[in-house]
């Protein structure tokens, strides 16, 4: 079973979310997702300043096996992207919980409450 850090929140589309404690969150893809994709060769990052709603497509990740959409886990504005991934997309394979995709300022109090915890996400992965 893949590594599932307990301090993060998750969505069924296999993105993780870390609350930064300052009104922003950091978003990436899970270890399970990168294992399913295989060797990542390209990531289309979201655009800084764009607003996305929950489950909006906000990027694409491509591997040698497949391409998969990335979905916004929360409603909010993208405030930063991890530009390192443009030149080194395979970082998500070796460091899935460090190689973040973007940072977002969520809209609405309690937005994180609807996300899965590590136990709930583990159940999704086991299905």
PDB file of C-alpha atoms in Angstrom:
ATOM      1  CA  UNK A   1       0.000   0.000   0.000  1.00  0.00           C
ATOM      2  CA  UNK A   2       1.209   3.479  -0.800  1.00  0.00           C
ATOM      3  CA  UNK A   3       2.255   5.990   1.824  1.00  0.00           C
ATOM      4  CA  UNK A   4      -0.674   8.131   3.093  1.00  0.00           C
ATOM      5  CA  UNK A   5       0.426  10.940   5.442  1.00  0.00           C
ATOM      6  CA  UNK A   6      -2.119  11.539   8.205  1.00  0.00           C
ATOM      7  CA  UNK A   7      -1.600  15.332   8.348  1.00  0.00           C
ATOM      8  CA  UNK A   8      -2.968  15.839   4.825  1.00  0.00           C
ATOM      9  CA  UNK A   9      -6.501  15.787   3.393  1.00  0.00           C
ATOM     10  CA  UNK A  10      -7.459  13.971   0.185  1.00  0.00           C
ATOM     11  CA  UNK A  11     -10.004  13.774  -2.611  1.00  0.00           C
ATOM     12  CA  UNK A  12     -11.146  10.718  -4.552  1.00  0.00           C
ATOM     13  CA  UNK A  13      -9.408  12.012  -7.705  1.00  0.00           C
ATOM     14  CA  UNK A  14      -6.102  11.413  -5.825  1.00  0.00           C
ATOM     15  CA  UNK A  15      -4.987  14.953  -5.050  1.00  0.00           C
ATOM     16  CA  UNK A  16      -3.705  15.804  -1.570  1.00  0.00           C
ATOM     17  CA  UNK A  17      -4.250  19.091   0.267  1.00  0.00           C
ATOM     18  CA  UNK A  18      -2.129  20.584   3.053  1.00  0.00           C
ATOM     19  CA  UNK A  19      -3.542  23.450   5.126  1.00  0.00           C
ATOM     20  CA  UNK A  20      -0.731  25.982   5.504  1.00  0.00           C
ATOM     21  CA  UNK A  21      -2.446  27.677   8.469  1.00  0.00           C
ATOM     22  CA  UNK A  22      -2.417  31.109   6.818  1.00  0.00           C
ATOM     23  CA  UNK A  23      -5.587  30.867   4.747  1.00  0.00           C
ATOM     24  CA  UNK A  24      -3.840  29.020   1.922  1.00  0.00           C
ATOM     25  CA  UNK A  25      -3.425  25.372   0.951  1.00  0.00           C
ATOM     26  CA  UNK A  26      -0.844  23.429  -1.014  1.00  0.00           C
ATOM     27  CA  UNK A  27      -2.019  20.790  -3.509  1.00  0.00           C
ATOM     28  CA  UNK A  28      -0.249  17.810  -5.076  1.00  0.00           C
ATOM     29  CA  UNK A  29      -0.917  14.277  -6.246  1.00  0.00           C
ATOM     30  CA  UNK A  30      -0.741  11.272  -3.980  1.00  0.00           C
ATOM     31  CA  UNK A  31       1.770   8.460  -3.933  1.00  0.00           C
ATOM     32  CA  UNK A  32      -1.020   6.119  -5.039  1.00  0.00           C
ATOM     33  CA  UNK A  33      -1.712   8.347  -8.077  1.00  0.00           C
ATOM     34  CA  UNK A  34       1.901   8.534  -9.178  1.00  0.00           C
ATOM     35  CA  UNK A  35       2.242   4.746  -8.821  1.00  0.00           C
ATOM     36  CA  UNK A  36      -0.808   4.229 -11.034  1.00  0.00           C
ATOM     37  CA  UNK A  37       0.467   6.701 -13.635  1.00  0.00           C
ATOM     38  CA  UNK A  38       4.019   5.401 -13.849  1.00  0.00           C
ATOM     39  CA  UNK A  39       6.866   7.627 -15.007  1.00  0.00           C
ATOM     40  CA  UNK A  40       5.566  11.200 -15.272  1.00  0.00           C
ATOM     41  CA  UNK A  41       6.884  13.063 -18.315  1.00  0.00           C
ATOM     42  CA  UNK A  42       4.823  16.284 -18.378  1.00  0.00           C
ATOM     43  CA  UNK A  43       2.585  18.366 -16.115  1.00  0.00           C
ATOM     44  CA  UNK A  44       0.340  21.158 -17.335  1.00  0.00           C
ATOM     45  CA  UNK A  45       0.073  23.409 -14.299  1.00  0.00           C
ATOM     46  CA  UNK A  46      -2.908  25.628 -13.464  1.00  0.00           C
ATOM     47  CA  UNK A  47      -2.682  29.358 -14.148  1.00  0.00           C
ATOM     48  CA  UNK A  48      -1.855  31.717 -11.285  1.00  0.00           C
ATOM     49  CA  UNK A  49      -4.756  34.075 -10.682  1.00  0.00           C
ATOM     50  CA  UNK A  50      -7.377  31.714 -12.083  1.00  0.00           C
ATOM     51  CA  UNK A  51     -10.347  30.779  -9.940  1.00  0.00           C
ATOM     52  CA  UNK A  52     -11.501  27.172  -9.884  1.00  0.00           C
ATOM     53  CA  UNK A  53     -14.479  25.436  -8.339  1.00  0.00           C
ATOM     54  CA  UNK A  54     -14.354  22.043  -6.643  1.00  0.00           C
ATOM     55  CA  UNK A  55     -13.786  19.295  -9.238  1.00  0.00           C
ATOM     56  CA  UNK A  56     -12.898  21.736 -12.048  1.00  0.00           C
ATOM     57  CA  UNK A  57     -10.131  20.440 -14.294  1.00  0.00           C
ATOM     58  CA  UNK A  58      -7.139  22.638 -13.509  1.00  0.00           C
ATOM     59  CA  UNK A  59      -4.260  20.810 -15.147  1.00  0.00           C
ATOM     60  CA  UNK A  60      -3.053  17.634 -16.790  1.00  0.00           C
ATOM     61  CA  UNK A  61      -0.419  15.110 -15.804  1.00  0.00           C
ATOM     62  CA  UNK A  62       1.071  12.846 -18.448  1.00  0.00           C
ATOM     63  CA  UNK A  63       3.091   9.706 -17.992  1.00  0.00           C
ATOM     64  CA  UNK A  64       4.572   7.137 -20.338  1.00  0.00           C
ATOM     65  CA  UNK A  65       1.354   5.126 -19.778  1.00  0.00           C
ATOM     66  CA  UNK A  66      -1.449   7.712 -19.815  1.00  0.00           C
ATOM     67  CA  UNK A  67      -2.617  11.286 -19.420  1.00  0.00           C
ATOM     68  CA  UNK A  68      -4.858  12.222 -16.526  1.00  0.00           C
ATOM     69  CA  UNK A  69      -6.687  15.410 -15.615  1.00  0.00           C
ATOM     70  CA  UNK A  70      -5.931  17.180 -12.362  1.00  0.00           C
ATOM     71  CA  UNK A  71      -8.984  18.393 -10.443  1.00  0.00           C
ATOM     72  CA  UNK A  72      -9.339  21.268  -8.013  1.00  0.00           C
ATOM     73  CA  UNK A  73     -10.008  19.795  -4.562  1.00  0.00           C
ATOM     74  CA  UNK A  74     -11.377  23.128  -3.299  1.00  0.00           C
ATOM     75  CA  UNK A  75     -12.975  26.282  -4.674  1.00  0.00           C
ATOM     76  CA  UNK A  76     -10.531  29.168  -4.759  1.00  0.00           C
ATOM     77  CA  UNK A  77      -7.809  31.118  -6.513  1.00  0.00           C
ATOM     78  CA  UNK A  78      -4.449  29.691  -7.551  1.00  0.00           C
ATOM     79  CA  UNK A  79      -1.796  31.917  -5.976  1.00  0.00           C
ATOM     80  CA  UNK A  80       1.380  29.995  -6.902  1.00  0.00           C
ATOM     81  CA  UNK A  81       2.577  27.100  -9.037  1.00  0.00           C
ATOM     82  CA  UNK A  82       5.588  24.843  -8.637  1.00  0.00           C
ATOM     83  CA  UNK A  83       7.469  25.933 -11.770  1.00  0.00           C
ATOM     84  CA  UNK A  84      10.188  23.339 -11.028  1.00  0.00           C
ATOM     85  CA  UNK A  85       7.760  20.698 -12.315  1.00  0.00           C
ATOM     86  CA  UNK A  86       7.851  22.214 -15.805  1.00  0.00           C
ATOM     87  CA  UNK A  87      11.496  21.145 -16.180  1.00  0.00           C
ATOM     88  CA  UNK A  88      11.443  18.183 -13.787  1.00  0.00           C
ATOM     89  CA  UNK A  89       7.931  16.615 -13.803  1.00  0.00           C
ATOM     90  CA  UNK A  90       9.256  13.262 -12.614  1.00  0.00           C
ATOM     91  CA  UNK A  91       9.737  14.823  -9.156  1.00  0.00           C
ATOM     92  CA  UNK A  92       6.159  13.719  -8.422  1.00  0.00           C
ATOM     93  CA  UNK A  93       7.293  10.098  -8.814  1.00  0.00           C
ATOM     94  CA  UNK A  94      10.137  10.320  -6.329  1.00  0.00           C
ATOM     95  CA  UNK A  95       8.688  12.931  -3.935  1.00  0.00           C
ATOM     96  CA  UNK A  96       4.892  12.943  -4.314  1.00  0.00           C
ATOM     97  CA  UNK A  97       4.261  14.756  -1.025  1.00  0.00           C
ATOM     98  CA  UNK A  98       7.023  17.319  -1.520  1.00  0.00           C
ATOM     99  CA  UNK A  99       6.613  18.024  -5.250  1.00  0.00           C
ATOM    100  CA  UNK A 100       3.509  20.182  -4.886  1.00  0.00           C
ATOM    101  CA  UNK A 101       1.592  21.353  -7.934  1.00  0.00           C
ATOM    102  CA  UNK A 102       0.049  24.620  -6.782  1.00  0.00           C
ATOM    103  CA  UNK A 103      -0.976  26.771  -3.858  1.00  0.00           C
ATOM    104  CA  UNK A 104      -4.521  28.032  -3.567  1.00  0.00           C
ATOM    105  CA  UNK A 105      -6.489  30.487  -1.447  1.00  0.00           C
ATOM    106  CA  UNK A 106      -9.767  28.623  -0.789  1.00  0.00           C
ATOM    107  CA  UNK A 107     -13.110  30.379  -0.652  1.00  0.00           C
ATOM    108  CA  UNK A 108     -15.497  29.623   2.192  1.00  0.00           C
ATOM    109  CA  UNK A 109     -14.978  28.679   5.790  1.00  0.00           C
ATOM    110  CA  UNK A 110     -14.797  24.972   6.428  1.00  0.00           C
ATOM    111  CA  UNK A 111     -13.805  24.065   2.864  1.00  0.00           C
ATOM    112  CA  UNK A 112     -11.366  21.460   4.163  1.00  0.00           C
ATOM    113  CA  UNK A 113     -14.105  19.721   6.181  1.00  0.00           C
ATOM    114  CA  UNK A 114     -15.491  17.998   3.075  1.00  0.00           C
ATOM    115  CA  UNK A 115     -12.156  16.362   2.229  1.00  0.00           C
ATOM    116  CA  UNK A 116     -11.125  12.831   3.177  1.00  0.00           C
ATOM    117  CA  UNK A 117      -8.730  12.060   5.990  1.00  0.00           C
ATOM    118  CA  UNK A 118      -5.976   9.446   5.564  1.00  0.00           C
ATOM    119  CA  UNK A 119      -8.233   6.565   6.677  1.00  0.00           C
ATOM    120  CA  UNK A 120     -11.008   7.559   4.262  1.00  0.00           C
ATOM    121  CA  UNK A 121      -8.530   7.963   1.432  1.00  0.00           C
ATOM    122  CA  UNK A 122      -6.983   4.547   2.169  1.00  0.00           C
ATOM    123  CA  UNK A 123     -10.458   3.050   1.748  1.00  0.00           C
ATOM    124  CA  UNK A 124     -10.785   4.751  -1.666  1.00  0.00           C
ATOM    125  CA  UNK A 125      -7.423   3.311  -2.731  1.00  0.00           C
ATOM    126  CA  UNK A 126      -8.421  -0.192  -1.607  1.00  0.00           C
ATOM    127  CA  UNK A 127     -11.547  -0.242  -3.805  1.00  0.00           C
TER     128      UNK A 127
END
